mmCIF file of C-alpha atoms in Angstrom:
data_model
loop_
_atom_site.group_PDB
_atom_site.id
_atom_site.type_symbol
_atom_site.label_atom_id
_atom_site.label_comp_id
_atom_site.label_asym_id
_atom_site.label_seq_id
_atom_site.Cartn_x
_atom_site.Cartn_y
_atom_site.Cartn_z
ATOM 1 C CA MET A 2 38.851 -13.796 14.441
ATOM 2 C CA ILE A 3 36.720 -15.019 17.322
ATOM 3 C CA LYS A 4 35.432 -11.476 17.910
ATOM 4 C CA LYS A 5 34.181 -11.265 14.312
ATOM 5 C CA ILE A 6 32.137 -14.422 14.774
ATOM 6 C CA LEU A 7 31.107 -13.984 18.389
ATOM 7 C CA LEU A 8 29.987 -10.345 18.216
ATOM 8 C CA PRO A 9 27.208 -10.801 15.575
ATOM 9 C CA ILE A 10 25.927 -13.882 17.391
ATOM 10 C CA LEU A 11 25.735 -11.993 20.683
ATOM 11 C CA ILE A 12 23.951 -9.069 19.038
ATOM 12 C CA ILE A 13 21.359 -11.375 17.467
ATOM 13 C CA LEU A 14 20.789 -13.181 20.766
ATOM 14 C CA PHE A 15 20.434 -9.865 22.619
ATOM 15 C CA ILE A 16 17.884 -8.491 20.127
ATOM 16 C CA ASN A 17 15.832 -11.693 20.198
ATOM 17 C CA SER A 18 15.787 -11.872 23.973
ATOM 18 C CA CYS A 19 14.726 -8.258 24.529
ATOM 19 C CA GLY A 20 11.252 -8.848 23.050
ATOM 20 C CA TYR A 21 11.508 -6.766 19.878
ATOM 21 C CA SER A 22 8.444 -6.902 17.674
ATOM 22 C CA PRO A 23 7.500 -4.707 14.711
ATOM 23 C CA MET A 24 5.147 -1.874 15.578
ATOM 24 C CA PHE A 25 3.061 -1.890 12.393
ATOM 25 C CA THR A 26 1.831 -5.427 11.891
ATOM 26 C CA SER A 27 -1.572 -6.854 11.125
ATOM 27 C CA LYS A 28 -1.555 -8.510 14.569
ATOM 28 C CA ASN A 29 -2.251 -5.085 16.076
ATOM 29 C CA ILE A 30 -5.497 -4.667 14.142
ATOM 30 C CA ASN A 31 -8.668 -5.291 16.089
ATOM 31 C CA MET A 32 -11.059 -5.095 13.125
ATOM 32 C CA ASN A 33 -12.958 -7.624 11.089
ATOM 33 C CA PHE A 34 -13.618 -6.502 7.509
ATOM 34 C CA LYS A 35 -16.889 -8.196 6.550
ATOM 35 C CA ASN A 36 -17.677 -6.763 3.103
ATOM 36 C CA ILE A 37 -15.050 -5.229 0.874
ATOM 37 C CA LYS A 38 -16.701 -3.427 -2.030
ATOM 38 C CA TYR A 39 -14.800 -2.177 -5.038
ATOM 39 C CA GLU A 40 -15.116 -1.466 -8.730
ATOM 40 C CA GLU A 41 -13.993 -4.525 -10.667
ATOM 41 C CA ASN A 42 -10.455 -4.016 -11.974
ATOM 42 C CA ALA A 43 -7.045 -5.518 -11.219
ATOM 43 C CA LEU A 44 -5.801 -2.635 -9.072
ATOM 44 C CA ASN A 45 -8.876 -2.579 -6.808
ATOM 45 C CA ARG A 46 -8.839 -6.376 -6.596
ATOM 46 C CA ASN A 47 -5.210 -6.348 -5.383
ATOM 47 C CA PHE A 48 -5.968 -3.722 -2.746
ATOM 48 C CA ALA A 49 -9.078 -5.625 -1.621
ATOM 49 C CA ARG A 50 -7.088 -8.846 -1.261
ATOM 50 C CA SER A 51 -4.369 -7.101 0.744
ATOM 51 C CA ILE A 52 -6.836 -5.301 3.017
ATOM 52 C CA GLY A 53 -8.784 -8.522 3.511
ATOM 53 C CA SER A 54 -5.631 -10.246 4.709
ATOM 54 C CA LEU A 55 -5.323 -7.639 7.485
ATOM 55 C CA SER A 56 -8.697 -8.641 8.908
ATOM 56 C CA ASN A 57 -8.828 -10.201 12.361
ATOM 57 C CA ILE A 58 -11.666 -12.749 12.233
ATOM 58 C CA ASN A 59 -11.812 -12.980 16.045
ATOM 59 C CA SER A 60 -12.594 -9.290 16.412
ATOM 60 C CA THR A 61 -16.061 -8.034 17.298
ATOM 61 C CA ASN A 62 -15.396 -4.682 15.577
ATOM 62 C CA LEU A 63 -17.102 -5.308 12.239
ATOM 63 C CA TYR A 64 -16.495 -2.979 9.305
ATOM 64 C CA ASP A 65 -17.564 -2.699 5.700
ATOM 65 C CA VAL A 66 -14.895 -1.350 3.364
ATOM 66 C CA ASN A 67 -15.307 0.627 0.149
ATOM 67 C CA ILE A 68 -12.245 0.948 -2.075
ATOM 68 C CA ASP A 69 -11.752 3.173 -5.106
ATOM 69 C CA ALA A 70 -8.257 3.106 -6.645
ATOM 70 C CA LYS A 71 -7.250 4.874 -9.838
ATOM 71 C CA THR A 72 -4.087 5.499 -11.810
ATOM 72 C CA ARG A 73 -3.508 8.508 -14.010
ATOM 73 C CA ARG A 74 -0.633 9.141 -16.393
ATOM 74 C CA THR A 75 0.060 12.701 -17.505
ATOM 75 C CA ILE A 76 2.748 14.271 -19.647
ATOM 76 C CA VAL A 77 5.070 16.528 -17.649
ATOM 77 C CA ALA A 78 7.585 17.541 -20.345
ATOM 78 C CA LYS A 79 7.799 17.353 -24.133
ATOM 79 C CA ASP A 80 10.733 17.614 -26.498
ATOM 80 C CA SER A 81 10.996 20.163 -29.348
ATOM 81 C CA LYS A 82 8.994 17.873 -31.674
ATOM 82 C CA GLY A 83 6.124 17.634 -29.215
ATOM 83 C CA ASN A 84 6.812 14.045 -28.160
ATOM 84 C CA ALA A 85 6.439 13.177 -24.493
ATOM 85 C CA GLU A 86 9.760 13.049 -22.634
ATOM 86 C CA ILE A 87 8.701 12.789 -18.992
ATOM 87 C CA TYR A 88 5.514 11.291 -17.596
ATOM 88 C CA LYS A 89 3.931 11.564 -14.190
ATOM 89 C CA LEU A 90 2.166 8.470 -12.881
ATOM 90 C CA GLU A 91 -0.257 9.063 -10.020
ATOM 91 C CA LEU A 92 -1.942 6.388 -7.949
ATOM 92 C CA SER A 93 -4.812 7.471 -5.732
ATOM 93 C CA LEU A 94 -6.886 5.331 -3.421
ATOM 94 C CA GLU A 95 -9.897 6.335 -1.395
ATOM 95 C CA ILE A 96 -10.887 3.976 1.390
ATOM 96 C CA THR A 97 -14.039 4.222 3.474
ATOM 97 C CA LEU A 98 -14.468 2.172 6.636
ATOM 98 C CA ILE A 99 -18.075 1.892 7.791
ATOM 99 C CA GLY A 100 -18.603 0.488 11.276
ATOM 100 C CA ILE A 101 -21.396 -2.081 11.390
ATOM 101 C CA ASN A 102 -21.650 -2.097 15.202
ATOM 102 C CA ASN A 103 -21.343 1.605 15.969
ATOM 103 C CA LYS A 104 -22.325 3.112 12.580
ATOM 104 C CA SER A 105 -19.137 5.195 12.464
ATOM 105 C CA GLN A 106 -17.560 6.121 9.171
ATOM 106 C CA SER A 107 -13.943 6.979 8.390
ATOM 107 C CA LYS A 108 -12.782 8.070 4.977
ATOM 108 C CA GLN A 109 -9.207 8.627 3.852
ATOM 109 C CA ARG A 110 -7.514 9.356 0.521
ATOM 110 C CA PHE A 111 -3.980 8.175 -0.218
ATOM 111 C CA ILE A 112 -1.982 9.535 -3.152
ATOM 112 C CA LYS A 113 1.436 8.540 -4.458
ATOM 113 C CA SER A 114 3.073 9.860 -7.610
ATOM 114 C CA VAL A 115 6.322 9.434 -9.501
ATOM 115 C CA ASN A 116 7.936 11.006 -12.559
ATOM 116 C CA TYR A 117 9.723 8.851 -15.115
ATOM 117 C CA LYS A 118 11.270 9.178 -18.559
ATOM 118 C CA ASN A 119 9.654 7.987 -21.748
ATOM 119 C CA ASN A 120 11.035 4.905 -23.451
ATOM 120 C CA SER A 121 10.926 4.266 -27.208
ATOM 121 C CA ASP A 122 10.231 0.590 -26.513
ATOM 122 C CA LYS A 123 6.556 0.690 -25.542
ATOM 123 C CA PHE A 124 6.619 -2.817 -24.070
ATOM 124 C CA GLN A 125 9.451 -1.835 -21.725
ATOM 125 C CA LEU A 126 7.605 1.407 -20.900
ATOM 126 C CA ARG A 127 4.506 -0.590 -19.908
ATOM 127 C CA GLN A 128 6.633 -2.943 -17.779
ATOM 128 C CA ASN A 129 8.227 0.032 -16.018
ATOM 129 C CA GLU A 130 4.794 1.548 -15.363
ATOM 130 C CA ASN A 131 3.533 -1.732 -13.901
ATOM 131 C CA ASN A 132 6.582 -1.918 -11.618
ATOM 132 C CA LEU A 133 6.030 1.673 -10.496
ATOM 133 C CA VAL A 134 2.367 0.966 -9.749
ATOM 134 C CA ASP A 135 3.391 -2.075 -7.678
ATOM 135 C CA GLN A 136 5.905 -0.011 -5.707
ATOM 136 C CA MET A 137 3.410 2.797 -5.081
ATOM 137 C CA SER A 138 0.774 0.217 -4.087
ATOM 138 C CA GLN A 139 3.094 -1.146 -1.423
ATOM 139 C CA GLY A 140 3.622 2.378 -0.073
ATOM 140 C CA ILE A 141 -0.117 3.008 0.013
ATOM 141 C CA LEU A 142 -0.728 -0.316 1.772
ATOM 142 C CA GLU A 143 1.738 0.701 4.471
ATOM 143 C CA ASP A 144 -0.142 4.002 4.834
ATOM 144 C CA ILE A 145 -3.475 2.136 5.032
ATOM 145 C CA LEU A 146 -2.064 -0.114 7.755
ATOM 146 C CA LYS A 147 -0.995 2.953 9.760
ATOM 147 C CA PHE A 148 -4.417 4.548 9.203
ATOM 148 C CA ILE A 149 -6.250 1.443 10.417
ATOM 149 C CA ILE A 150 -3.997 1.007 13.441
ATOM 150 C CA ASN A 151 -4.589 4.671 14.389
ATOM 151 C CA LEU A 152 -8.350 4.066 14.202
ATOM 152 C CA THR A 153 -8.152 1.184 16.649
ATOM 153 C CA TRP A 154 -6.178 3.126 19.270
#
């Protein structure tokens, strides 16, 4: 009984004392994003807000950011009547980082896609699509974080 309680406590204490810290965090970014330009829609606005939160205001590496995010839904399979059975939802984002100090430019495109079944309830279908876009957005944000960290190394 004591081993069941004592062992997890010792493991937690050992991990905390060894100096573990996550590798991909915004603390590792040495960039200050001055101007974030994007086409006005909800998806671009969410990406701009997330990228802006990664900015390190104490950094002297100043960058302008251009964001272009788009979603596209296509029909993958139809039934015998010609009604859509399976959709493919694709989220693509192109980000351009333009260095203000050194006039460098880095451009990268990120694409995530997922297939899903059609639903007769169109409200539920729209909710599912919104959830899928949110999940793919999180994946793309992780990829953007890795891309930015690789630029600073």
